[in-house]
Coordinates of C-alpha atoms in Angstrom, one line a residue:
X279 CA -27.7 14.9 -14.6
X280 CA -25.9 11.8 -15.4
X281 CA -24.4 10.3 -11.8
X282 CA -20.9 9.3 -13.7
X283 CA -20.5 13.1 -14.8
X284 CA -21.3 14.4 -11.8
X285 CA -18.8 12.4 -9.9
X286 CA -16.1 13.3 -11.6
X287 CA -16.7 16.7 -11.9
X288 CA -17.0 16.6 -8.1
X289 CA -13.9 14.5 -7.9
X290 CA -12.0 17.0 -10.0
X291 CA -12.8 19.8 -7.9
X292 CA -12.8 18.2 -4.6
X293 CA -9.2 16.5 -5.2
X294 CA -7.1 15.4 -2.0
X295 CA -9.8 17.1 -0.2
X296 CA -12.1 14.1 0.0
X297 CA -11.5 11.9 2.5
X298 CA -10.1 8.2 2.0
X299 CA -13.7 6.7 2.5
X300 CA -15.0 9.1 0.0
X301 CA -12.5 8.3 -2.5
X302 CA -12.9 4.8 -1.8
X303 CA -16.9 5.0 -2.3
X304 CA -16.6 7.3 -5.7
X305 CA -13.6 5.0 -7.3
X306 CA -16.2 2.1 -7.1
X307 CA -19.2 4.4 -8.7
X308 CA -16.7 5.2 -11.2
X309 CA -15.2 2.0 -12.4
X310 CA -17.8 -0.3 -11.1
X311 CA -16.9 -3.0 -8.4
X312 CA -14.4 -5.8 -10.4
X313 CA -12.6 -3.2 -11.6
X314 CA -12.0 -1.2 -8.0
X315 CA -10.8 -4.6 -6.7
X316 CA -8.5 -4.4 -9.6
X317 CA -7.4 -1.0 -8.9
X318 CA -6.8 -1.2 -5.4
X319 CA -4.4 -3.6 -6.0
X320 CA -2.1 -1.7 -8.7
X321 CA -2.6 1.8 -6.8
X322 CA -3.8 1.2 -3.2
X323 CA -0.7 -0.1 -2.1
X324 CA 1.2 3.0 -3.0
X325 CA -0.9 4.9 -1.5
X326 CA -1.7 3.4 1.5
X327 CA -5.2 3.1 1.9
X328 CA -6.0 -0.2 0.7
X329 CA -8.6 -1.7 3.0
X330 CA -8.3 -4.7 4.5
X331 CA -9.3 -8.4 3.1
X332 CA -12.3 -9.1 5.2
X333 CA -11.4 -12.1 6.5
X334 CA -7.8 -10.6 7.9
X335 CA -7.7 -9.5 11.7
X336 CA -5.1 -7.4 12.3
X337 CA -2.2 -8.0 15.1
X338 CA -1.9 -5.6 17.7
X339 CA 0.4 -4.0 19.0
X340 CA 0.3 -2.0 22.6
X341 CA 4.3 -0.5 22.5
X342 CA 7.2 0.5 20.7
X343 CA 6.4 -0.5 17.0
X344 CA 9.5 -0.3 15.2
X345 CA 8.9 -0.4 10.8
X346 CA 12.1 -2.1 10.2
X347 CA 11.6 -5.0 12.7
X348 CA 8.0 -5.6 10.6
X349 CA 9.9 -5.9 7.8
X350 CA 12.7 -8.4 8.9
X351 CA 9.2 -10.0 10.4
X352 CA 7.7 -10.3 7.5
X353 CA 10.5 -11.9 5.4
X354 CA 11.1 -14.5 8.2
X355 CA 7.3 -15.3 7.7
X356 CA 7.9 -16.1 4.2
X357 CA 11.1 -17.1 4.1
X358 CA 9.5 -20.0 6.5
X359 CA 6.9 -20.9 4.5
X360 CA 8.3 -21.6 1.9
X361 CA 11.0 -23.7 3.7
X362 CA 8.4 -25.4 4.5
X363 CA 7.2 -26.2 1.1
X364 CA 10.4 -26.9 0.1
X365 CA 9.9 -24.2 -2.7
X366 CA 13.3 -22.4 -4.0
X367 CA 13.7 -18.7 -3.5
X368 CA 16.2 -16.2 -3.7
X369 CA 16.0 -12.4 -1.7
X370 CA 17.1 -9.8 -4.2
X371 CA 19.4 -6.9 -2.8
X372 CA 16.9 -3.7 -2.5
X373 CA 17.7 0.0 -2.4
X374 CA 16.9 0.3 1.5
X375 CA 15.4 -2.3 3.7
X376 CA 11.9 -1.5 2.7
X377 CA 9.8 -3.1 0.0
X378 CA 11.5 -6.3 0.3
X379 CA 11.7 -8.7 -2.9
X380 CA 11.9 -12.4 -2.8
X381 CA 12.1 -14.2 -6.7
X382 CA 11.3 -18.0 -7.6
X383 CA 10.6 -19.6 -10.4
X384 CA 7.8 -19.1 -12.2
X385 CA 6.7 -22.5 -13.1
X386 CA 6.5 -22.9 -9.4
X387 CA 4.1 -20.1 -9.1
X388 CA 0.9 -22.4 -7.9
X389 CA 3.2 -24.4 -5.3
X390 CA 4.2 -21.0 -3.8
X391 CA 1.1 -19.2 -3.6
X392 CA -0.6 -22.6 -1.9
X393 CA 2.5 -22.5 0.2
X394 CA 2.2 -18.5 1.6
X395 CA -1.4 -18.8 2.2
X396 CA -0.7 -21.1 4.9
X397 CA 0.2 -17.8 6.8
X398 CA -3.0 -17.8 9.4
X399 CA -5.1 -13.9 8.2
X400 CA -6.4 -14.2 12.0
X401 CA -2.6 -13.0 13.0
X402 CA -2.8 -10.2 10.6
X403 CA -1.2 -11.5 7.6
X404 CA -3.2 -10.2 4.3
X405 CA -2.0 -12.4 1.6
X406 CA -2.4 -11.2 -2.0
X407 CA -1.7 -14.1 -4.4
X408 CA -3.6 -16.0 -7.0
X409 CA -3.5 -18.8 -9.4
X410 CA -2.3 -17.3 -12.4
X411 CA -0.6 -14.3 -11.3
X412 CA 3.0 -12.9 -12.0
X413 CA 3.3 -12.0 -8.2
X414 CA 2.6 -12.5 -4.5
X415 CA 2.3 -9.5 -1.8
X416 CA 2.3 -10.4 1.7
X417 CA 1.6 -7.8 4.0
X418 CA 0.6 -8.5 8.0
X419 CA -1.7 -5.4 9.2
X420 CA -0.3 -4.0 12.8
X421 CA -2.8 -2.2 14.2
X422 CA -2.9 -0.3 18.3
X423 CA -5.0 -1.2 20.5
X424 CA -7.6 1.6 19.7
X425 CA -7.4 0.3 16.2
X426 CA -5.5 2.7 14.4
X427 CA -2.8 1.0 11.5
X428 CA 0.7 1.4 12.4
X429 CA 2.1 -0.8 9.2
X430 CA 2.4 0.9 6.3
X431 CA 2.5 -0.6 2.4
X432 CA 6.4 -0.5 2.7
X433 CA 6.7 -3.6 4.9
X434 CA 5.2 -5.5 2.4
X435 CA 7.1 -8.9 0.8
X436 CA 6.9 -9.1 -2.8
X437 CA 7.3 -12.0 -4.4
X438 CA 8.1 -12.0 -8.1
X439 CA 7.9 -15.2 -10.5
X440 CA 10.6 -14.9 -12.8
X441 CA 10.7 -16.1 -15.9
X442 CA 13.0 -19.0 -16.8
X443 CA 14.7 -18.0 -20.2
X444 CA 15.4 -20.7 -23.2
X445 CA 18.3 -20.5 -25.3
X446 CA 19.2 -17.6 -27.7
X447 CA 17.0 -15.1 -25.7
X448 CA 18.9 -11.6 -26.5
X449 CA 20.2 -9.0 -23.8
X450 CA 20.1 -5.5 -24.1
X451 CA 23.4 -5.4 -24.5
X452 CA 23.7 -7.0 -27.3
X453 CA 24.5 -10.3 -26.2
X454 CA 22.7 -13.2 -25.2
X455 CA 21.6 -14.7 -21.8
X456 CA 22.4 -18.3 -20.5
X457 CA 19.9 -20.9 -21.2
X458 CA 18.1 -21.4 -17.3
X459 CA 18.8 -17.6 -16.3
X460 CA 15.6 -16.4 -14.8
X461 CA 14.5 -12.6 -15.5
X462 CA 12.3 -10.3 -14.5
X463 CA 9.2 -9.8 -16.8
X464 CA 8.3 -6.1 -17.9
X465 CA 5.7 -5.5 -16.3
X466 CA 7.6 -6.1 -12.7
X467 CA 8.2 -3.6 -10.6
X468 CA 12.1 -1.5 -10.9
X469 CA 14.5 -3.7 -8.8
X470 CA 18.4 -3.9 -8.2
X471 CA 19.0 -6.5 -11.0
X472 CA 16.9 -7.7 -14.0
X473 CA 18.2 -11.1 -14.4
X474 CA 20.1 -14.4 -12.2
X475 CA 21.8 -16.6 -14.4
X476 CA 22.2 -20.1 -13.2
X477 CA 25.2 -20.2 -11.5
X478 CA 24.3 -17.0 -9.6
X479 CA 20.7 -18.6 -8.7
X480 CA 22.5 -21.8 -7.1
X481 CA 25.2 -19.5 -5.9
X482 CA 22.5 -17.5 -4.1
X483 CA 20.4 -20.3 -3.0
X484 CA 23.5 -22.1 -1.1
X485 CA 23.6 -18.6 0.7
X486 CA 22.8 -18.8 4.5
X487 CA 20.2 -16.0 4.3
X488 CA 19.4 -17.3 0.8
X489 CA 20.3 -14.0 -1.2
X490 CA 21.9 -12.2 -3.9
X491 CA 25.0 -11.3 -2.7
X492 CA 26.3 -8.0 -4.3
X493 CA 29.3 -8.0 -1.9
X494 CA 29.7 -4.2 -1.1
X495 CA 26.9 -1.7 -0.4
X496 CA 25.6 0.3 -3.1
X497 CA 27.1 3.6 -3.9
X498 CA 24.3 5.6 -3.1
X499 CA 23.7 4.0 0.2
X500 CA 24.5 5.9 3.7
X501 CA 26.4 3.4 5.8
X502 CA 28.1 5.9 8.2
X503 CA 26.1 6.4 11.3
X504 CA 23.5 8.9 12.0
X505 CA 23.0 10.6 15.0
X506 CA 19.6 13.2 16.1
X507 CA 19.8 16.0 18.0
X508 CA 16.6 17.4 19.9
X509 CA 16.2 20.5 21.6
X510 CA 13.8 21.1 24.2
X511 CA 12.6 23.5 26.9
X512 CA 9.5 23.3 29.4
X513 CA 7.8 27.0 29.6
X514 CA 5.5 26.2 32.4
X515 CA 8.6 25.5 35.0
X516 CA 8.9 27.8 37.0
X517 CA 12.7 27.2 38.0
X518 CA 13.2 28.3 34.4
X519 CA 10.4 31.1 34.3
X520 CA 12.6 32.6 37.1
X521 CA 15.9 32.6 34.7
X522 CA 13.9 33.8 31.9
X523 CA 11.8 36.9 33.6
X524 CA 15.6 37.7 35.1
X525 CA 17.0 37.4 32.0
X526 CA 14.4 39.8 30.4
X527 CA 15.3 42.5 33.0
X528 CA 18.4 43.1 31.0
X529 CA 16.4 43.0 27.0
X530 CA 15.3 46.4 25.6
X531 CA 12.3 44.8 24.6
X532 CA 12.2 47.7 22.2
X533 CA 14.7 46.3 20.0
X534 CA 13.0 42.9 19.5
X535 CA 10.3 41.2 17.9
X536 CA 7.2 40.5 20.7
X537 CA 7.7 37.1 19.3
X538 CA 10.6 36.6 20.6
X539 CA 9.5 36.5 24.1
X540 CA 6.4 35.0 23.8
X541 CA 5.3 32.8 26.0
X542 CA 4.1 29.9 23.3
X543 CA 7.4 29.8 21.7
X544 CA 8.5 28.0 24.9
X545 CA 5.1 25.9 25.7
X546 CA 4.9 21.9 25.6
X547 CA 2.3 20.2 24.6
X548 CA 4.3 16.9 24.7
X549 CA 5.2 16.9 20.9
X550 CA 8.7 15.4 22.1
X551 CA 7.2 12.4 23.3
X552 CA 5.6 11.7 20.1
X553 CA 8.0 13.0 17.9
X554 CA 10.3 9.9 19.8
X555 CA 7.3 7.9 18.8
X556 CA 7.4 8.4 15.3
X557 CA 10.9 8.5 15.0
X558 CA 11.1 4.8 16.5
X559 CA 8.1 4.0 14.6
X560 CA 9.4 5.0 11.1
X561 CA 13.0 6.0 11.6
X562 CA 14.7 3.5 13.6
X563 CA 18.0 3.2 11.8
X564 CA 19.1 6.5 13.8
X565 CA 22.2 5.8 15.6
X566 CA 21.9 7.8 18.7
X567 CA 19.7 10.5 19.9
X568 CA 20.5 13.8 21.9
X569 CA 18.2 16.0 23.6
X570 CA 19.6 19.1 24.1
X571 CA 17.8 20.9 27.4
X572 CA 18.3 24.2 30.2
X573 CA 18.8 21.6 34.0
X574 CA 15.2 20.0 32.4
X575 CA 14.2 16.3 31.9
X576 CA 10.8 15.4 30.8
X577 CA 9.0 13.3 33.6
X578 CA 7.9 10.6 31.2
X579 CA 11.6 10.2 29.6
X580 CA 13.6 6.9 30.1
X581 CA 16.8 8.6 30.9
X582 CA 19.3 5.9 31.1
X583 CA 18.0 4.3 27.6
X584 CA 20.6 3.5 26.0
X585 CA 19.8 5.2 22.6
X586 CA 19.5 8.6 24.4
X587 CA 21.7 11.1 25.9
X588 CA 20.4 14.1 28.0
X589 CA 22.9 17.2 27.4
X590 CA 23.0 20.2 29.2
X591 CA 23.8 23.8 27.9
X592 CA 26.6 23.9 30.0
X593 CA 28.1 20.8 28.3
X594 CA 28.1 22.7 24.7
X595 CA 28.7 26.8 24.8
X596 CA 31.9 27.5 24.7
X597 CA 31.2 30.8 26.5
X598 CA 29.4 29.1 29.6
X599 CA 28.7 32.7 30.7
X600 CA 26.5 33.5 28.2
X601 CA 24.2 31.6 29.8
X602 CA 21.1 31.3 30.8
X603 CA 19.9 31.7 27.1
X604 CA 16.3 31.8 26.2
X605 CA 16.8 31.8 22.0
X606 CA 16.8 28.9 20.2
X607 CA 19.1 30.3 17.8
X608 CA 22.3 30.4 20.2
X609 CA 21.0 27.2 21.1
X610 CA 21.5 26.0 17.4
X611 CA 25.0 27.8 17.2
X612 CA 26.4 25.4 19.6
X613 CA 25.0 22.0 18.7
X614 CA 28.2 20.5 17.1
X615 CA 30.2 20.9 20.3
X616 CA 27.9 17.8 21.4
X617 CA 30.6 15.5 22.8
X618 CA 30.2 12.3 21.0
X619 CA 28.1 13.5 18.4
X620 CA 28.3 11.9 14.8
X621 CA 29.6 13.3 11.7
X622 CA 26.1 13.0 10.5
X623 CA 23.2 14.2 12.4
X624 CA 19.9 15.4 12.5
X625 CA 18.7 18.7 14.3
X626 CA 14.7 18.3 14.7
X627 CA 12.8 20.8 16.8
X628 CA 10.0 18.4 18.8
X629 CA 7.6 19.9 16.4
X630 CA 8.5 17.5 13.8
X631 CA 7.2 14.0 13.5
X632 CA 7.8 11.0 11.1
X633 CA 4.7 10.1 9.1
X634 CA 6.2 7.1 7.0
X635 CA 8.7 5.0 6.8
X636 CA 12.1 6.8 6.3
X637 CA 15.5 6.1 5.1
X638 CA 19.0 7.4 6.0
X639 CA 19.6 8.5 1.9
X640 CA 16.6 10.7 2.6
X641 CA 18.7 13.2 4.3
X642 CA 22.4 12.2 2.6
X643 CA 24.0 10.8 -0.2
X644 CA 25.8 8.0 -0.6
X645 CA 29.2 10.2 -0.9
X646 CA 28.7 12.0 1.4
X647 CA 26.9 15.3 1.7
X648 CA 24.2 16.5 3.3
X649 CA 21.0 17.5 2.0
X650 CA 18.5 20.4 2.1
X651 CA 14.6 21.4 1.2
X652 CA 14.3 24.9 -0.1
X653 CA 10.8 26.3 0.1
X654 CA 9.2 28.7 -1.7
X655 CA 8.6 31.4 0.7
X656 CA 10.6 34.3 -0.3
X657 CA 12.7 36.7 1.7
X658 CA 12.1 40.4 1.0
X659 CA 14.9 43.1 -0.1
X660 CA 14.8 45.3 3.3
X661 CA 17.3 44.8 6.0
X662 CA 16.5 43.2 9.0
X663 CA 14.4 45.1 11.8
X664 CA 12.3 44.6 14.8
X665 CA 9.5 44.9 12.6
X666 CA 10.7 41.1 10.9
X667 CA 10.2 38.0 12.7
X668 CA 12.7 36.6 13.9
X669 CA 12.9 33.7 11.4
X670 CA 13.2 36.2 9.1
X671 CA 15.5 38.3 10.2
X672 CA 17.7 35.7 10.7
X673 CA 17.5 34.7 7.3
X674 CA 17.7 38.4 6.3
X675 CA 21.3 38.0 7.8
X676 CA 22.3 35.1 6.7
X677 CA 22.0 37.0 2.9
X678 CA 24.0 39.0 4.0
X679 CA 26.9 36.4 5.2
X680 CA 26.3 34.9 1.7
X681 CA 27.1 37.9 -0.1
X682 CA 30.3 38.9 1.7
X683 CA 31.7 35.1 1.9
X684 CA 30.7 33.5 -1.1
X685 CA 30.0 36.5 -3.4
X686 CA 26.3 34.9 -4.0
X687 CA 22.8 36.2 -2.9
X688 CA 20.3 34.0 -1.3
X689 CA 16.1 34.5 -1.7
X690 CA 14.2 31.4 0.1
X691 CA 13.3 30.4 3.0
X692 CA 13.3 26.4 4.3
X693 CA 11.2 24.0 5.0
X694 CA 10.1 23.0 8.2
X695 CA 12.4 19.4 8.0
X696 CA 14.6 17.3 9.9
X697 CA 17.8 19.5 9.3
X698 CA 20.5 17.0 7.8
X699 CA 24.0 18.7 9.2
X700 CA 27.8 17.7 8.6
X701 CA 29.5 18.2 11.8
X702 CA 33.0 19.1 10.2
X703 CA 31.1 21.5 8.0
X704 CA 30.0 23.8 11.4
X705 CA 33.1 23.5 13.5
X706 CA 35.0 24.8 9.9
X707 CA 32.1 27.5 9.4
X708 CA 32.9 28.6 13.6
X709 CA 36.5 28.3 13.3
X710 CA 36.7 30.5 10.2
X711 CA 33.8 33.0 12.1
X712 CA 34.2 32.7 16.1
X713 CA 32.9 35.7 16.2
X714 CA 29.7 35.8 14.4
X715 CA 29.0 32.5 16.4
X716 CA 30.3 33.9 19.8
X717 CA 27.7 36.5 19.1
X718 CA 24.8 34.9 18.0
X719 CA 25.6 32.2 21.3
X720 CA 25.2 35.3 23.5
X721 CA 21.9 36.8 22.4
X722 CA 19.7 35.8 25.0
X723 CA 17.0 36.1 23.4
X724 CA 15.6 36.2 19.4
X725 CA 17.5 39.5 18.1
X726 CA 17.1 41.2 15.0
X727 CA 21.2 40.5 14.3
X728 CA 20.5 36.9 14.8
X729 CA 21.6 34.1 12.4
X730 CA 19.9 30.8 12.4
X731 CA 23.0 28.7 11.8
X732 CA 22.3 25.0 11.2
X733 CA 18.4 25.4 10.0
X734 CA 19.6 27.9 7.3
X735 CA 22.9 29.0 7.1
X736 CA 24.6 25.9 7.4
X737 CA 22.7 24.7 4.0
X738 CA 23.6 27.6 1.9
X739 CA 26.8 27.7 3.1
X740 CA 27.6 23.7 2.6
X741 CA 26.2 23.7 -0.5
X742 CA 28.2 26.9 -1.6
X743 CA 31.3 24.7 -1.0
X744 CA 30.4 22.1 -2.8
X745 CA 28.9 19.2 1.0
X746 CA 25.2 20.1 0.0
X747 CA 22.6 19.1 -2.0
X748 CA 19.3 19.9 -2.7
X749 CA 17.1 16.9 -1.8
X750 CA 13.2 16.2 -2.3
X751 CA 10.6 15.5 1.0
X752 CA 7.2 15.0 1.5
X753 CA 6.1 17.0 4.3
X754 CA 3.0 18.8 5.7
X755 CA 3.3 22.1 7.9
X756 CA 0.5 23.6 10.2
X757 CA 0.7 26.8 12.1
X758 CA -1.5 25.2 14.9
X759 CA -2.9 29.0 15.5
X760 CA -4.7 29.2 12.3
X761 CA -8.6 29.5 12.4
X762 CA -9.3 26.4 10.5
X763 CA -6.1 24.1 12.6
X764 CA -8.8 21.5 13.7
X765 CA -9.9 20.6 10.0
X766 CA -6.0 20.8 8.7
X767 CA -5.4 18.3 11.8
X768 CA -8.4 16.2 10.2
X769 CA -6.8 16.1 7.0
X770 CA -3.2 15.5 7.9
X771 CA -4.7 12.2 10.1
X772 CA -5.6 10.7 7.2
X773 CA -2.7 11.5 5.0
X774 CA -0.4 8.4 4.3
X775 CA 2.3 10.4 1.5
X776 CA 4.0 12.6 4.1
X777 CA 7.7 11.7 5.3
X778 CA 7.6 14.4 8.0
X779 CA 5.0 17.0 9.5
X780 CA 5.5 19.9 11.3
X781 CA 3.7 21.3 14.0
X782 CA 4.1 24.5 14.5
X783 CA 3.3 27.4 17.4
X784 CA 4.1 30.7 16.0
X785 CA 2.4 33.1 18.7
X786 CA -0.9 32.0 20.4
X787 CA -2.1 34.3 23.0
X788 CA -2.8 33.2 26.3
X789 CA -6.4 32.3 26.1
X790 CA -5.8 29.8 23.2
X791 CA -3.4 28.0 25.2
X792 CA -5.1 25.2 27.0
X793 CA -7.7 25.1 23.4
X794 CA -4.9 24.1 21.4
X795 CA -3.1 22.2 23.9
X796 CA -6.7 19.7 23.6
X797 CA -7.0 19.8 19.4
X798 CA -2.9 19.0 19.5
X799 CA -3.1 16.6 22.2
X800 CA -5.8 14.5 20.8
X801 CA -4.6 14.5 17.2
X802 CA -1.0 13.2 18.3
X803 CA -2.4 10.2 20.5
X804 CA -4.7 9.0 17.6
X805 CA -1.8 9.6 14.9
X806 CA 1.0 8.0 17.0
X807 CA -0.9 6.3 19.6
X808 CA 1.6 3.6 20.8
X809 CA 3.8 4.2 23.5
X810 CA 8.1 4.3 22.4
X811 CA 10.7 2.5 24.4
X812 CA 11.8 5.7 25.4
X813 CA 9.0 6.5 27.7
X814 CA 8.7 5.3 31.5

């Protein structure tokens, strides 16, 4: 058999099972060798796998990489070369802080590609430009210590040469464009504007931070502030194993879900301390962070850091007595009481990490409201029971609140996301149903009359009055109890197109415990493997 048919009938049924290397090593069998150094350029870059120039050694980096200072890194770098070389260039306004553009002239292509290559490879800078070319990428490669790549395509400079039009050249519009105005050619990439006339390019160039100046911020852009709110339990202390086991004494345990007790809903692994990893890793612009615990503090937690707030449950139920409470859904009921909290925040179980770089219109719109990510697991027609997770059940109920207070059924499930939540939205929802909310605060533990209020509820509700939206993410979910969790955890390594990933512990038994604990542990380190600011 031919080797080009066979490859690509293995490629076609292999798909985004093969691993990076193999793509790489089939893509050059395919297309031959010129034309894979071709490729990589127009598609390796979104993707993410683009190998490094050989003659590039990466920085390093031993603690608290932060995306968004690469970025503002990287422009400095080029911004300083080409000071240097005395070469004119203006920053075009972007749609977030990632992918940064930087437009000259094109006539002074050559001086600015001799100019960015004086940008030393041995410090990690990988420098794709060439004589004849309608663009510059600079890119410096940030790897840890054990060599795995923090950076990501995203903090990448472009740098565009415009062309500089003659007279008579025809707008779109219908009219015509100043002689000197430089514009982007077709084949560019999709930015803010098209086109600087002259008066805008000298305007622009005169500008301290020599940039376009669009004056306001875009509609679409989120520029109120954005809080997170954790929530996070230890199972193995046994302060709290006492209030739980008492606790229990008073549960018909005959009227819940085993589930709903079990002793790996409450295990950690440590998945808070990387999920704080990846959230300063690819999700800095987060205002503040809460972590929401029962008289518990991580041993490894910087406490008095002062992007972070420890809360008690005694600082948010408005019942204290309900407490001790063992259920993460009356834990959820009461998150907006958060003193301080933002309008706009974030409710992540520790199970959730941030893959890529991430931006605050992600999770809301410019005007506004929040968003939400349907899945497409479907709820079934019988009423809640014992015999129903708890998830389920919960969602089973929250149907039900559909039907009676908005006159509208309900049929999926979510995704296992950040959940974006509007503040106002939940103290109206508890003010108009105290309660339903007074209830589900008091069940101590995972109840068939549960709701699960901010990672379901809230959405449908929100978006039945009009302060939701349905929104698009890239994530990745494993039930870490599956059979085959150690390849998924192989594959999700080497995955660069995820926003989130989520982590999950249905119900392991007990014998699985310190098995899982090792596959988790080990794939967390090498996937986030440098240490956050919030860590002692």
């Amino acid at each position: 058999m031919p080797l080009k048919p066979w490859v690509g009938r293995l490629r076609s049924a292999v798909g985004s099972r093969l691993s990076v290397e193999q793509k790489i090593r089939i893509t050059r069998i395919r297309h031959g060798e010129e034309r894979w150094q071709r490729r990589i350029k127009d598609v390796g870059r979104v993707q993410g796998w683009v190998p490094f120039t050989s003659h590039v050694v990466p920085a390093t980096v031993d603690r608290a990489y932060d995306a968004r200072t690469a970025v503002d890194d990287a422009v400095r770098a080029v911004r300083s070369a080409l000071d240097a070389a005395d070469c004119e260039y203006v920053r075009l306004p972007g749609f977030d802080v990632f992918d940064p553009v930087i437009v000259v002239d094109r006539a002074a292509a050559s001086m600015v590609v001799r100019a960015l290559r004086v940008l030393d490879p041995r410090e990690g800078w990988d420098i794709d430009a060439s004589d004849g070319a309608d663009s510059a990428v600079v890119r410096r490669r940030i790897v840890s210590p054990d060599g795995r790549e923090l950076s990501t395509p995203r903090e990448a400079v472009t740098v565009l040469f415009w062309e500089r039009l003659p007279d008579g050249v025809e707008r779109v519009d219908g009219s015509t464009h100043l002689p000197g105005t430089l514009h982007r050619l077709p084949r560019h990439r999709r930015t803010v504007v098209d086109y600087l006339t002259p008066e805008v390019w000298r305007t622009a160039l005169e500008h301290p931070e020599r940039q376009v100046d669009i004056i306001a911020p875009r509609l679409q852009q989120v520029t109120e502030p954005v809080d997170v709110v954790y929530t996070w339990v230890d199972g193995d202390d046994p302060e709290w194993l006492k209030r739980k086991n008492a606790a229990l004494l008073g549960v018909d345990i005959s009227e819940v879900n085993e589930t709903a007790h079990s002793a790996s809903r409450f295990a950690s692994r440590d998945e808070l301390k990387y999920s704080l990893r990846s959230l300063e890793m690819y999700s800095s612009w987060v205002n503040h962070i809460y972590l929401v615990t029962d008289r518990q503090v991580p041993d490894w937690l910087v406490t008095d850091h002062p992007k972070l707030t420890v809360v008690d449950h005694t600082e948010i139920f408005t019942d204290p007595s309900a407490l001790p409470v063992f259920n993460s859904h009356a834990i959820e009921s009461q998150l907006h009481h958060i003193p301080g909290l933002a309008e706009r925040y974030l409710y992540l179980n520790d199970d959730v990490f941030f893959c890529r770089p991430t931006s605050p219109e992600l999770f809301y719109t410019g005007n506004g409201l929040s968003k939400f990510y349907p899945s497409k697991a479907v709820l079934d027609v019988d009423p809640p029971s014992a015999r129903d997770l708890p998830v389920m059940a919960a969602a089973k109920n929250n149907r039900r609140f559909m039907i009676e207070t908005h006159g509208r059924t309900v049929t999926n499930k979510f995704k296992h996301t950040p959940h974006p939540q509007l503040r106002s939205v939940l103290q109206a929802m508890e003010d108009e149903n105290p309660e339903l909310f007074a209830e589900v605060a008091a069940s101590r533990v995972r109840h068939p009359a549960d709701y699960s209020i901010p990672s379901a509820l809230y959405h449908f509700h929100a978006y039945a009055i009009g302060r939701a939206v349905e929104g698009r993410i890239r994530y990745g979910y494993l039930d870490i109890a599956r059979p085959d969790a150690a390849l998924r955890l192989l594959r999700f390594g080497r995955r660069t197109d995820l926003d989130v990933l989520c982590l999950n512990d249905t119900n392991t038994s007990d014998d699985q415990q310190e098995q899982l604990a090792a596959l988790l542990g080990d794939f967390l380190e090498d996937r986030f493997p440098v240490p956050s600011s919030f860590e002692v």
